[in-house]
CSV table of C-alpha atoms and ligand atoms in Angstrom, one decimal:
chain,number,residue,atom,x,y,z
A,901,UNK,CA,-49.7,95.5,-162.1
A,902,UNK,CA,-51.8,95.3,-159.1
A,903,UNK,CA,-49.3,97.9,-157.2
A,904,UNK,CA,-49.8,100.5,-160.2
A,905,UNK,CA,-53.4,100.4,-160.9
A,906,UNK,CA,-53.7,100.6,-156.6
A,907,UNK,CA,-51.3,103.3,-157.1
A,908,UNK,CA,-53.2,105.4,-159.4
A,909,UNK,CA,-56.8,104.5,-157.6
A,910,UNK,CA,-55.1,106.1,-155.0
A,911,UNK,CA,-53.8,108.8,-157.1
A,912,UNK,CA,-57.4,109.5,-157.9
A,913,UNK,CA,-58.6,109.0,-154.3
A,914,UNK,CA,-56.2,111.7,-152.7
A,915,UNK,CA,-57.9,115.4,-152.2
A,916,UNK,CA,-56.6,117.8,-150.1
A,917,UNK,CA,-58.9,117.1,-147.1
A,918,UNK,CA,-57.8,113.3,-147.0
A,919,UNK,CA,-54.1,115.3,-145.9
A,920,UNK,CA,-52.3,113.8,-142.9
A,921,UNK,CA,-53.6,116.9,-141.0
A,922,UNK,CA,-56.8,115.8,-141.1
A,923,UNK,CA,-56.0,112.3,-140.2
A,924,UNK,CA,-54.1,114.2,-137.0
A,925,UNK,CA,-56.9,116.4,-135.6
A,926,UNK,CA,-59.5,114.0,-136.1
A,927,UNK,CA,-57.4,111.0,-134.4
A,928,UNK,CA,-56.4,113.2,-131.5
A,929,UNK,CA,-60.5,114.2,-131.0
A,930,UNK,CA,-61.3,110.4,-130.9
A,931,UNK,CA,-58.0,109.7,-129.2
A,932,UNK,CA,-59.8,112.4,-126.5
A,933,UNK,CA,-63.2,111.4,-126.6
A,934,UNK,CA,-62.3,107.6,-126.3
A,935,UNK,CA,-60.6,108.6,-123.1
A,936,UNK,CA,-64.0,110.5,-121.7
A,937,UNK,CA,-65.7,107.0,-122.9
A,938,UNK,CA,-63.5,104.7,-121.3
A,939,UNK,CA,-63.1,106.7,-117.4
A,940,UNK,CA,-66.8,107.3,-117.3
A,941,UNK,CA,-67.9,104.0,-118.8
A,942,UNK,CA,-65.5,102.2,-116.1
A,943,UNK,CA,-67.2,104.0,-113.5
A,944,UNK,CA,-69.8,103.0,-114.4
A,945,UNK,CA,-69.3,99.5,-115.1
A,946,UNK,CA,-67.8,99.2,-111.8
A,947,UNK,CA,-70.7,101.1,-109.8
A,948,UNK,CA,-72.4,97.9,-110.9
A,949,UNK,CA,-69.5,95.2,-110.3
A,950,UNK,CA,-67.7,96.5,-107.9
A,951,UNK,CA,-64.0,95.0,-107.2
A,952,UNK,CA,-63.2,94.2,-103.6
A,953,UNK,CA,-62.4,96.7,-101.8
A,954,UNK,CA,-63.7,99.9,-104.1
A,955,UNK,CA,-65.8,102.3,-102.4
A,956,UNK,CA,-67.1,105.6,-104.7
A,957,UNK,CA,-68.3,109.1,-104.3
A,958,UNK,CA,-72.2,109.8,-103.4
A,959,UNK,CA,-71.5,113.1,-103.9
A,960,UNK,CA,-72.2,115.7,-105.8
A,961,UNK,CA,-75.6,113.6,-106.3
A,962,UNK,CA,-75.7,114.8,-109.8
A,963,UNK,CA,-72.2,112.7,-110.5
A,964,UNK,CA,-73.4,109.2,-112.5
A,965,UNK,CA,-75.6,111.8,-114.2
A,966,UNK,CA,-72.8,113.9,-115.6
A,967,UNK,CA,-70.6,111.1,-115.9
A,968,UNK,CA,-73.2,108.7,-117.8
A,969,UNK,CA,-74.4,111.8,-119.6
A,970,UNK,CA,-71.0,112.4,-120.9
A,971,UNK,CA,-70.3,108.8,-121.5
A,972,UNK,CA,-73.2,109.1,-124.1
A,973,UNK,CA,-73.2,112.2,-125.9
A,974,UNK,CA,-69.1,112.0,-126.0
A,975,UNK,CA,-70.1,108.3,-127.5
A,976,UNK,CA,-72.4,109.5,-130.0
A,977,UNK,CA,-70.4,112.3,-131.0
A,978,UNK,CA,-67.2,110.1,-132.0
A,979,UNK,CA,-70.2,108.5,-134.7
A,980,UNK,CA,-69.4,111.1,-137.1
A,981,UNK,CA,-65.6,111.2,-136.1
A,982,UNK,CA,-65.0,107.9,-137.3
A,983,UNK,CA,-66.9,108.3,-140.3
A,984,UNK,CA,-64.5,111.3,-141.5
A,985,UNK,CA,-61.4,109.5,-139.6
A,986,UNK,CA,-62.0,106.6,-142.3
A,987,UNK,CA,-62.8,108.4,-145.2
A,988,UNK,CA,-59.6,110.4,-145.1
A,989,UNK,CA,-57.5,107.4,-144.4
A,990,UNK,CA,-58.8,104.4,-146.6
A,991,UNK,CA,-57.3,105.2,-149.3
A,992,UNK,CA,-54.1,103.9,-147.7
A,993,UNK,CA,-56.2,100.4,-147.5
A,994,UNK,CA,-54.9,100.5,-151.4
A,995,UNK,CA,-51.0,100.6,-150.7
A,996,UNK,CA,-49.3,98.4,-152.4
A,997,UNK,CA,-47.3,96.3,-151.0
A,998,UNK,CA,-50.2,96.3,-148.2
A,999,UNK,CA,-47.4,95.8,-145.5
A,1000,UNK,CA,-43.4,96.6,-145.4
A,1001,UNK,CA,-41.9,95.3,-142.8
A,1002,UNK,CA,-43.0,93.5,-139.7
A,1003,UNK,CA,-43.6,96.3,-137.7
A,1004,UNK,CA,-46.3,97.3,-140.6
A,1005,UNK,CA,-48.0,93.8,-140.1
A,1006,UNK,CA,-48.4,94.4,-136.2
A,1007,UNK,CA,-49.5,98.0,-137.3
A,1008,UNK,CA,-52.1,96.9,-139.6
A,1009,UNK,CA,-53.7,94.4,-137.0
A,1010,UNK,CA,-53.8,97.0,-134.7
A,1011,UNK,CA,-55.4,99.2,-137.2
A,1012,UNK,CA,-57.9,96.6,-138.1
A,1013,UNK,CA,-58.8,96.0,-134.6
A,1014,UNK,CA,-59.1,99.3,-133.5
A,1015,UNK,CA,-61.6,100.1,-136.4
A,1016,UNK,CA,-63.6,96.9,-136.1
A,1017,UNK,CA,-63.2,97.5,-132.3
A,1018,UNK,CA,-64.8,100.8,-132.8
A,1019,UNK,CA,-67.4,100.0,-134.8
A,1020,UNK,CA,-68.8,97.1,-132.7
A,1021,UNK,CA,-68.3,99.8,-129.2
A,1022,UNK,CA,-69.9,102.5,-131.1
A,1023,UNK,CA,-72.8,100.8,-133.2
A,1024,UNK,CA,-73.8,98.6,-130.0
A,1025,UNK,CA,-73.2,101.9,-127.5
A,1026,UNK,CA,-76.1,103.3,-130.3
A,1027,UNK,CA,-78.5,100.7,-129.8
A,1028,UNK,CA,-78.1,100.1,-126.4
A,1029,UNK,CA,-79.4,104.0,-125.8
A,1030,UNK,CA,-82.0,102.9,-128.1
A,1031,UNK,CA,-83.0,99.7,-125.8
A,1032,UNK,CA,-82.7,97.8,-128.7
A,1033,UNK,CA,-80.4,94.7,-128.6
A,1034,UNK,CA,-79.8,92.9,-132.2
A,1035,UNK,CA,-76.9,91.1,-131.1
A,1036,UNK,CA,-76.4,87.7,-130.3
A,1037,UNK,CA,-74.1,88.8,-127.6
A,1038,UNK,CA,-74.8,90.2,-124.5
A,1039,UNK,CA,-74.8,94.2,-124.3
A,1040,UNK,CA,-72.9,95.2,-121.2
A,1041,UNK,CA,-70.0,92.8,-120.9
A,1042,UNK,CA,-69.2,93.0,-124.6
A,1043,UNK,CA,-69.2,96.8,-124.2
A,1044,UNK,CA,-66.8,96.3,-121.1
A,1045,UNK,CA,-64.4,94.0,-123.0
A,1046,UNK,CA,-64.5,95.6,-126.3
A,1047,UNK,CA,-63.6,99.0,-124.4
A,1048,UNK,CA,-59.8,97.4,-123.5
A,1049,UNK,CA,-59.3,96.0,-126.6
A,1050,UNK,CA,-60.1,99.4,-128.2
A,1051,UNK,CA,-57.4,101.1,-125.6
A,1052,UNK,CA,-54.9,98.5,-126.4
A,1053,UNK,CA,-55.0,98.8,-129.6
A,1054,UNK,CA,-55.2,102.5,-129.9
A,1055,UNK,CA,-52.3,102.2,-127.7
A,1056,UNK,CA,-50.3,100.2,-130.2
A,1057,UNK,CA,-51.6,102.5,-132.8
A,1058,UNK,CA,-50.4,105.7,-130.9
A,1059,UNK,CA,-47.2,103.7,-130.2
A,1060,UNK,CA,-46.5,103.3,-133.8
A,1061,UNK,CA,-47.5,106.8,-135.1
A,1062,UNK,CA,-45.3,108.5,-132.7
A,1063,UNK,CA,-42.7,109.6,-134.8
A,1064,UNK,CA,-45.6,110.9,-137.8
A,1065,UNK,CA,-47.1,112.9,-135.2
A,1066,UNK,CA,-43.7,114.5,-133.4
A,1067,UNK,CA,-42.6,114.9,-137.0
A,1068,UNK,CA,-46.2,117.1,-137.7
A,1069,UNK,CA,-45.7,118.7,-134.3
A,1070,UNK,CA,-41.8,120.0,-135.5
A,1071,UNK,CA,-42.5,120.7,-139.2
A,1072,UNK,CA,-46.1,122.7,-138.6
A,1073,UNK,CA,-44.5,124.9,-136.0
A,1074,UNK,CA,-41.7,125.5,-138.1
A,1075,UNK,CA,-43.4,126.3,-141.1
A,1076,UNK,CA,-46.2,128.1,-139.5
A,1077,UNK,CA,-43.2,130.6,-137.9
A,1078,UNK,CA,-42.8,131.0,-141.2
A,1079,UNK,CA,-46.2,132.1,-142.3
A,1080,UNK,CA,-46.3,129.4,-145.1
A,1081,UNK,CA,-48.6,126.5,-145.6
A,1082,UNK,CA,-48.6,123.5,-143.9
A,1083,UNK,CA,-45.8,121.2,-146.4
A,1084,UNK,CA,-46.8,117.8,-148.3
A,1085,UNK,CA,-45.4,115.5,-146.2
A,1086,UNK,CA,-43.7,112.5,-147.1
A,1087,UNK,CA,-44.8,110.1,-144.0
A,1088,UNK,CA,-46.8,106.9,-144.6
A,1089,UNK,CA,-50.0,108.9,-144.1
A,1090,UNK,CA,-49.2,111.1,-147.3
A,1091,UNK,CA,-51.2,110.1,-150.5
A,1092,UNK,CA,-48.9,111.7,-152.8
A,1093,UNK,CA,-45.9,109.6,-151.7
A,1094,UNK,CA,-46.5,106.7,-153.6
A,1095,UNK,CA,-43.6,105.7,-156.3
A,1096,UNK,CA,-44.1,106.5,-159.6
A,1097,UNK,CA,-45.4,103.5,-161.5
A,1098,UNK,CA,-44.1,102.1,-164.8
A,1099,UNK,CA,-45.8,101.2,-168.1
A,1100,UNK,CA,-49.3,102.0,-169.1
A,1101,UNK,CA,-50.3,102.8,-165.7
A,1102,UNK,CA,-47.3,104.9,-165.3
A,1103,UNK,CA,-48.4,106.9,-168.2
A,1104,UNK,CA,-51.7,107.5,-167.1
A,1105,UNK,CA,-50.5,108.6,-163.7
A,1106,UNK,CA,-48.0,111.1,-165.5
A,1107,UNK,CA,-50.8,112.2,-167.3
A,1108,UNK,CA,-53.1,113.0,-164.2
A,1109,UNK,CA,-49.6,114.7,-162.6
A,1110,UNK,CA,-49.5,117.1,-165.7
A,1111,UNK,CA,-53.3,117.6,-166.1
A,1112,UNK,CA,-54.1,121.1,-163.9
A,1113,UNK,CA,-55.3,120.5,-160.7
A,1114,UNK,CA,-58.9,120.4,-160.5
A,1115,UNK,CA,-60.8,122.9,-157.9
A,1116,UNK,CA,-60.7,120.8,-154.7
A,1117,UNK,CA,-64.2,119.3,-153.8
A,1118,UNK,CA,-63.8,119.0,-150.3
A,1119,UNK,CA,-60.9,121.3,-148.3
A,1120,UNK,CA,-58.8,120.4,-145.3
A,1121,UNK,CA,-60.7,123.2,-143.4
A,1122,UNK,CA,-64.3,121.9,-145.3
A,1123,UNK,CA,-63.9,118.7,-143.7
A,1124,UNK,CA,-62.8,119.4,-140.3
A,1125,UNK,CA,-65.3,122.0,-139.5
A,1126,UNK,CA,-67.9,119.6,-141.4
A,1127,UNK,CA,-67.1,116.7,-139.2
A,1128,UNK,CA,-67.4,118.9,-136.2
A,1129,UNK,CA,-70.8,120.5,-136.9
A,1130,UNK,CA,-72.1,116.8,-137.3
A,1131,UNK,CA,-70.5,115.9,-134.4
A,1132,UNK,CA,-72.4,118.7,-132.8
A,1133,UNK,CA,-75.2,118.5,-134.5
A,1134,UNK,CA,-76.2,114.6,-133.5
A,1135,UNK,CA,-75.4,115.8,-129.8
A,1136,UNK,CA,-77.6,118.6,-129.8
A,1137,UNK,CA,-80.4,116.8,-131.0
A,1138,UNK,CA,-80.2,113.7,-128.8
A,1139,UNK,CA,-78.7,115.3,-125.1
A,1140,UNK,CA,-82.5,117.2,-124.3
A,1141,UNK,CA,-82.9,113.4,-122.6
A,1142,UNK,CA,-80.1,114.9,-120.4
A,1143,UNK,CA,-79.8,118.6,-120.2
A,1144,UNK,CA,-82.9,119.8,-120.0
A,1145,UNK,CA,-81.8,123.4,-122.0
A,1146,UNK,CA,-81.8,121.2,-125.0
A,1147,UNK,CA,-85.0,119.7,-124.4
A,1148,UNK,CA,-87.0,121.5,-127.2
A,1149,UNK,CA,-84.9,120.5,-130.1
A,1150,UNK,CA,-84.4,116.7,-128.7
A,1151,UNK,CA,-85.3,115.3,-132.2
A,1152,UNK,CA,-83.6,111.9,-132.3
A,1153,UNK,CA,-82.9,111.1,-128.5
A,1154,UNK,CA,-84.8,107.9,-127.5
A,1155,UNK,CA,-86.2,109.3,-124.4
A,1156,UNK,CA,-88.5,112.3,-123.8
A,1157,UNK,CA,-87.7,112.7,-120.3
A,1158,UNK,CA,-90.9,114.6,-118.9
A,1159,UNK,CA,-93.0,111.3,-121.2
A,1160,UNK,CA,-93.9,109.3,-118.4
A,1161,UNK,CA,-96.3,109.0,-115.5
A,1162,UNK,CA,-95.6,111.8,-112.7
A,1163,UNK,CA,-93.1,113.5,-115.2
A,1164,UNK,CA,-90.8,110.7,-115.3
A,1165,UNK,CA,-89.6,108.2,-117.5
A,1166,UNK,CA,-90.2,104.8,-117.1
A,1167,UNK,CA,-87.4,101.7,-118.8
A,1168,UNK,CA,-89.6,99.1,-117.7
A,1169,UNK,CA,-93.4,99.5,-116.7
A,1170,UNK,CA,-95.3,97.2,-114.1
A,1171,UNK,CA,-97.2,95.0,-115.9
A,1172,UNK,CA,-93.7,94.1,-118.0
A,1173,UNK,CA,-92.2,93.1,-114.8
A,1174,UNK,CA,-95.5,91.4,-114.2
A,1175,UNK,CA,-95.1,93.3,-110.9
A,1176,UNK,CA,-98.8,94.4,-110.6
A,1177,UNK,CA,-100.1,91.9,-108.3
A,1178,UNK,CA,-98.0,92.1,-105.6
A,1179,UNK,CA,-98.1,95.6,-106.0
A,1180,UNK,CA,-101.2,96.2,-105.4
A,1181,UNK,CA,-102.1,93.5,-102.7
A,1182,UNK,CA,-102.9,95.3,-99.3
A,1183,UNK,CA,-100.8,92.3,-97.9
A,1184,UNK,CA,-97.3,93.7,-99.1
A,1185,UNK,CA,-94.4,94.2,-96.8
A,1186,UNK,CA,-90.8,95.0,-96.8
A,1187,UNK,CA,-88.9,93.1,-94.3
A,1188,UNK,CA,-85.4,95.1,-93.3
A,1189,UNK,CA,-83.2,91.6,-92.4
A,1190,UNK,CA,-80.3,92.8,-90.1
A,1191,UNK,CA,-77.0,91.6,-88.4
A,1192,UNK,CA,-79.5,91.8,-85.0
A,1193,UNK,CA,-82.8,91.4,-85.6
A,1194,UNK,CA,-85.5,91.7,-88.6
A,1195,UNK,CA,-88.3,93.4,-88.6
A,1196,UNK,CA,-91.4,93.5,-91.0
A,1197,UNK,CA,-93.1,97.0,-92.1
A,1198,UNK,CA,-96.2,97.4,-93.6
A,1199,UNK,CA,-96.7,100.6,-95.8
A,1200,UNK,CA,-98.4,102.3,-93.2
A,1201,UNK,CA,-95.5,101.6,-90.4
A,1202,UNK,CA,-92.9,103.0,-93.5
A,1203,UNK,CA,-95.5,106.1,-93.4
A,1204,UNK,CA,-95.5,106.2,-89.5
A,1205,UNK,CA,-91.7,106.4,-89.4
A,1206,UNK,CA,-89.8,110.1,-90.6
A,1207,UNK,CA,-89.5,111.1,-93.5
A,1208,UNK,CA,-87.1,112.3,-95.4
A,1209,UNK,CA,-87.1,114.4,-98.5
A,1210,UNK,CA,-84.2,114.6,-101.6
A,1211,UNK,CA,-84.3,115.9,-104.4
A,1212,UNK,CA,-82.9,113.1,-106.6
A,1213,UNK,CA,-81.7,112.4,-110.4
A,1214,UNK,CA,-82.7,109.1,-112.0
A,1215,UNK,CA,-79.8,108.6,-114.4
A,1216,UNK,CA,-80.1,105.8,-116.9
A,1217,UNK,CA,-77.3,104.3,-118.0
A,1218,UNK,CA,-78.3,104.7,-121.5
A,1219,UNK,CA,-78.0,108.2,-121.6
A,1220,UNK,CA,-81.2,110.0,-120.0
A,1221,UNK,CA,-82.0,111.4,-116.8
A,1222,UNK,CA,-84.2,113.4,-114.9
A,1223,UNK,CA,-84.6,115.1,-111.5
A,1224,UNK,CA,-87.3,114.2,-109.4
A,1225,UNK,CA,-88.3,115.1,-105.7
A,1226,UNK,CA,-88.5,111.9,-103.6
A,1227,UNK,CA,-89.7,111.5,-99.9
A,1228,UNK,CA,-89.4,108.6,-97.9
A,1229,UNK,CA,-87.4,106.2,-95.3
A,1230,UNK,CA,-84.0,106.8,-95.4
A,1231,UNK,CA,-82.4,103.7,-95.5
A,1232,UNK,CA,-79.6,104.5,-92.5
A,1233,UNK,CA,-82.9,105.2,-90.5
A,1234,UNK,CA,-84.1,101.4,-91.0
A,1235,UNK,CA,-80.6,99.7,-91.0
A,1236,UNK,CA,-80.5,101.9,-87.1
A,1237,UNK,CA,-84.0,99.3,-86.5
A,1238,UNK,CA,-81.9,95.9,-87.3
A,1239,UNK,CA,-78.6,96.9,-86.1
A,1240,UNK,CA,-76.9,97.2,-89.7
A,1241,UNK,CA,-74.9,100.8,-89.9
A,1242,UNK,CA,-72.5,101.1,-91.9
A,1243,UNK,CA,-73.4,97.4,-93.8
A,1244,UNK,CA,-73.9,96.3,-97.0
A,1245,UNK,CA,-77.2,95.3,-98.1
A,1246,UNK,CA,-78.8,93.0,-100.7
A,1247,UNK,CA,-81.9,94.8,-102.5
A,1248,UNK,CA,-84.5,92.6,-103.2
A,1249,UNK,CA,-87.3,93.1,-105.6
A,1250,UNK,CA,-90.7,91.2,-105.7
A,1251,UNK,CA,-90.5,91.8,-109.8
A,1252,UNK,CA,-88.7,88.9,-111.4
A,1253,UNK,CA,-86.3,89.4,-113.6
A,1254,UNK,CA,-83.4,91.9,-114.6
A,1255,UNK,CA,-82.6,94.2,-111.5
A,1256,UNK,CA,-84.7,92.2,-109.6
A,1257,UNK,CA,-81.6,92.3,-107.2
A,1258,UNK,CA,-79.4,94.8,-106.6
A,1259,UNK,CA,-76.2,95.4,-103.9
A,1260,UNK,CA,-76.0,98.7,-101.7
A,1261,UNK,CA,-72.3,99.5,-100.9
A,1262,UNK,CA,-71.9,101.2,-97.8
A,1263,UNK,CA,-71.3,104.1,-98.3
A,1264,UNK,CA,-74.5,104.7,-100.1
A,1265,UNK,CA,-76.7,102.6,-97.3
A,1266,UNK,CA,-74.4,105.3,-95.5
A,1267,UNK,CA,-75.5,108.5,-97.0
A,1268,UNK,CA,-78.8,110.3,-95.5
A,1269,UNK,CA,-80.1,110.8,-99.1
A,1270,UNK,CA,-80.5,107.1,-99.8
A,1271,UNK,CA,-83.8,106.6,-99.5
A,1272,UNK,CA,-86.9,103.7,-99.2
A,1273,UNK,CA,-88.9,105.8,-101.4
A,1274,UNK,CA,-93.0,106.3,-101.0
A,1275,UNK,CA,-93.6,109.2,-102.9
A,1276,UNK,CA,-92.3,111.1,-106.2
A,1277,UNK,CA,-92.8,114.3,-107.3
A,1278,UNK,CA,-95.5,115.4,-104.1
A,1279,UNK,CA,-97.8,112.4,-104.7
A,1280,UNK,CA,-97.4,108.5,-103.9
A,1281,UNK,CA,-95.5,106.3,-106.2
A,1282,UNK,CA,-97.2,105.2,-109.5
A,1283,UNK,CA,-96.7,101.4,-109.7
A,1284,UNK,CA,-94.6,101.5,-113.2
A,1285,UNK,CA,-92.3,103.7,-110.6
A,1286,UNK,CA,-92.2,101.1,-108.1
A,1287,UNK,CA,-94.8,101.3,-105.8
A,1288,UNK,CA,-95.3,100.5,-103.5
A,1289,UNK,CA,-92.0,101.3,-102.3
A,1290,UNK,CA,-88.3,102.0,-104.6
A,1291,UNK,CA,-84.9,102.7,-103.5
A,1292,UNK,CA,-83.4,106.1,-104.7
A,1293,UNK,CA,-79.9,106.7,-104.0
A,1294,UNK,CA,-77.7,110.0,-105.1
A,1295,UNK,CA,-74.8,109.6,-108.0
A,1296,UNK,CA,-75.6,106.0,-108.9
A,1297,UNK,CA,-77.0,104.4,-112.1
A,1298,UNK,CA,-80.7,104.0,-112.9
A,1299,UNK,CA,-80.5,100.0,-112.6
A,1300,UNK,CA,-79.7,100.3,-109.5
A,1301,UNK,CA,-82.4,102.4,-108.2
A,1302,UNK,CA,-84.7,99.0,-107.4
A,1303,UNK,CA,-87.7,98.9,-108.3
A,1304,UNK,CA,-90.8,97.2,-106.2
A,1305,UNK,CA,-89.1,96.9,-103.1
A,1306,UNK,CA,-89.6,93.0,-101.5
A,1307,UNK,CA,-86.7,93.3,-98.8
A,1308,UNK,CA,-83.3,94.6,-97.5
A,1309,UNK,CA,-81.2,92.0,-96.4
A,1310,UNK,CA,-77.6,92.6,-94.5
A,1311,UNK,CA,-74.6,91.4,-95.9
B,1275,LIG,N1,-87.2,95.8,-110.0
B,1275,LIG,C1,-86.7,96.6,-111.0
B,1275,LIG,N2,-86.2,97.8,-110.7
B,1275,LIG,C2,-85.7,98.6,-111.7
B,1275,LIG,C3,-85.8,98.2,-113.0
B,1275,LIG,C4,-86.3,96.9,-113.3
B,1275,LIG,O1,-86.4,96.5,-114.5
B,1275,LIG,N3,-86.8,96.2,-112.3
B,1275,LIG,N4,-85.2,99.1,-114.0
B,1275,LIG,C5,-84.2,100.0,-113.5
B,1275,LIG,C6,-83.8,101.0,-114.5
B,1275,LIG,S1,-82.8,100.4,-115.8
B,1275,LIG,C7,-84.0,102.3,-114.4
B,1275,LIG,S2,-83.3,103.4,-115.4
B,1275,LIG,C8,-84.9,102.8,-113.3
B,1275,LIG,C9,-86.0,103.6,-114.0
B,1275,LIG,O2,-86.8,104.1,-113.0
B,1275,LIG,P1,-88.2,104.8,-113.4
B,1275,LIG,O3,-89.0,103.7,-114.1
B,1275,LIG,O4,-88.8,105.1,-112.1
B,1275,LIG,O5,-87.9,105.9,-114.2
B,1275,LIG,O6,-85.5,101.8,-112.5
B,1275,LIG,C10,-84.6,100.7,-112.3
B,1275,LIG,N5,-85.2,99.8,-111.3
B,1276,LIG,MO1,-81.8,102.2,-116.7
């Protein structure tokens, strides 16, 4: 009884657009932008907690910016993805039995996993660009985790589907060499394939076989192209915080990246990081701690020494970024003072608090670009940018670009 009347919700449920083909394309375009997610997302994860032994690129100077960029838009366009991905397959959540065989059952928890999985990675990614954090958990690692137990299990998933999808591959080309449609198929992703039921339901169900077909609300092609346009849609009007052609219709992006002081935007302002103070007391000084010697700089003696301009992206890793001109020390000039080329270095802020210290891999203490920075955009640093002096480094995320600078210390 419950098999029949699941049958024929089904039966009632299936419209052309919720056709395996649709379940296909839209799976391989999350199957393709999970991929994007996952690379860039490690790369960035790992620009923060390095393994032993990893050293990255700090160049092109633009590359956490593309990267992170991608990471979020790709993120935010798989929102509407899954959306469609679930409303053409939930129907199947009404099968009766639920599970055949024993392969099914490991199917089904891969399924469930993958689509709670996705959820979580997706609604927290969301929030997370938003700076808002309802979760009891924290943000970053659960992001990190939830990411390999999405691969796994889309891994599983893939594993499992294989022969759907080489079937698909075969049949379409076949029948498109034909010129003909696209056949009903009879795989587990076909609505139609149910057994006919017995009884009263049965009836019914022969009934709604013999009744004409109604005018399909939604086609195959409707909801594909729909689902893209959204997909396109919630990217155009969020990526301005990125790509600055798209600035002027960045509706919905949680950043307007010319909003803050000296035309850039600011995550966390001085008097947050209760940084003011120190900031402003004449007495500040950044001490550069060496392998040979230390040595203590006022502002002025950082002003004394050359300076070196770049012309610098601060790339959040929630998703916006902006160029900006910096000039300052670069930091291969002070390590020369203390000994220290081609060192590590521990970043130390005089703000409390997240960030408040950082690590500098070599090879960005290394680069010429990496800067003790005094001055943004032509003028000296506003305080909710760090002054009075930040680090600014080429191809690496916002967070690390310290803030408030106390002292560099030698690994
Ligand atoms: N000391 C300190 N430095 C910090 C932060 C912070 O909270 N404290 N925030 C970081 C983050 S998340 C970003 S994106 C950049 C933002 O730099 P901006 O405020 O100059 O735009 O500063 C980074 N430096
Ligand atoms: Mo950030």
């Amino acid at each position: 009884m419950i098999g029949s009347s699941l049958s024929l919700l089904r039966s009632a449920l299936a419209s052309p657009a919720r056709h395996p083909r649709t379940a296909v394309v839209l799976g391989r375009l999350l199957g393709l932008g999970f991929l994007i997610c996952f690379g860039t997302g490690l790369l960035s994860h790992f620009l923060q907690d390095p393994l032993p032994g990893m050293a990255f690129l700090t160049r092109p100077i633009w590359l956490y910016r593309l990267t992170q960029g991608l990471h979020v838009a790709v993120g935010t366009a798989l929102i509407p993805l899954l959306l469609a991905k679930l409303w053409t397959v939930y129907p199947l959540l009404f099968r009766w039995p639920p599970v055949r065989s024993v392969g099914g059952v490991l199917e089904r928890a891969a399924i469930a996993l993958l689509v709670a999985a996705t959820f979580v990675q997706l609604a927290t990614g969301l929030t997370d660009t938003f700076q808002w954090y309802p979760q009891p958990f924290r943000f970053r690692e659960t992001h990190f985790a939830l990411a390999w137990a999405l691969v796994g299990a889309l891994a599983i998933h893939v594993g499992v589907k294989l022969p759907v999808i080489i079937r698909w591959w075969r049949r379409s080309r076949s029948v498109d060499a034909a010129g003909g449609l696209l056949p009903v198929g009879e795989g587990e992703g076909d609505l139609r394939s149910e057994p006919r039921a017995k009884g009263v339901t049965g009836m019914l169900q022969r009934s709604i076989d013999r009744a004409p077909t109604p005018p399909a609300a939604v086609s195959r092609r409707t909801a594909i192209v729909g689902t893209g346009l959204a997909s396109f849609a919630v990217v155009a009007l969020t990526a301005g915080e990125t790509v600055p052609a798209l600035a002027p219709i960045d509706v919905f992006a949680p950043r307007l990246v010319r909003s803050g002081p000296q035309g850039l935007p600011v995550n966390r302002t001085a008097a947050q990081a209760n940084a003011n103070r120190t900031a402003l007391d004449p007495a500040w000084r950044l001490t550069v701690q060496g392998p040979e010697r230390s040595v203590v700089l006022s502002l002025d003696d950082l002003r004394g020494m050359t300076q070196t301009d770049a012309g610098l992206p601060i790339a959040c890793v929630e998703g916006w970024s902006t160029q900006a001109q910096w000039r300052g020390v670069a930091v291969r000039d002070l390590a020369a003072l203390v000994g220290g080329q081609g060192r590590e270095w521990l970043v130390h802020s005089f703000a409390t608090g997240a960030y408040s210290t950082t690590v500098l891999q070599r090879e960005f203490a290394a680069d010429p670009l990496t800067l003790v920075a005094l001055e943004l955009n032509g003028s000296v640093l506003h305080v909710d940018h760090g002054y009075p002096a930040r680090l600014i480094s080429p191809a690496r995320p916002g967070v690390l670009q310290t803030k408030w600078l106390r002292s560099l210390v030698v690994r």
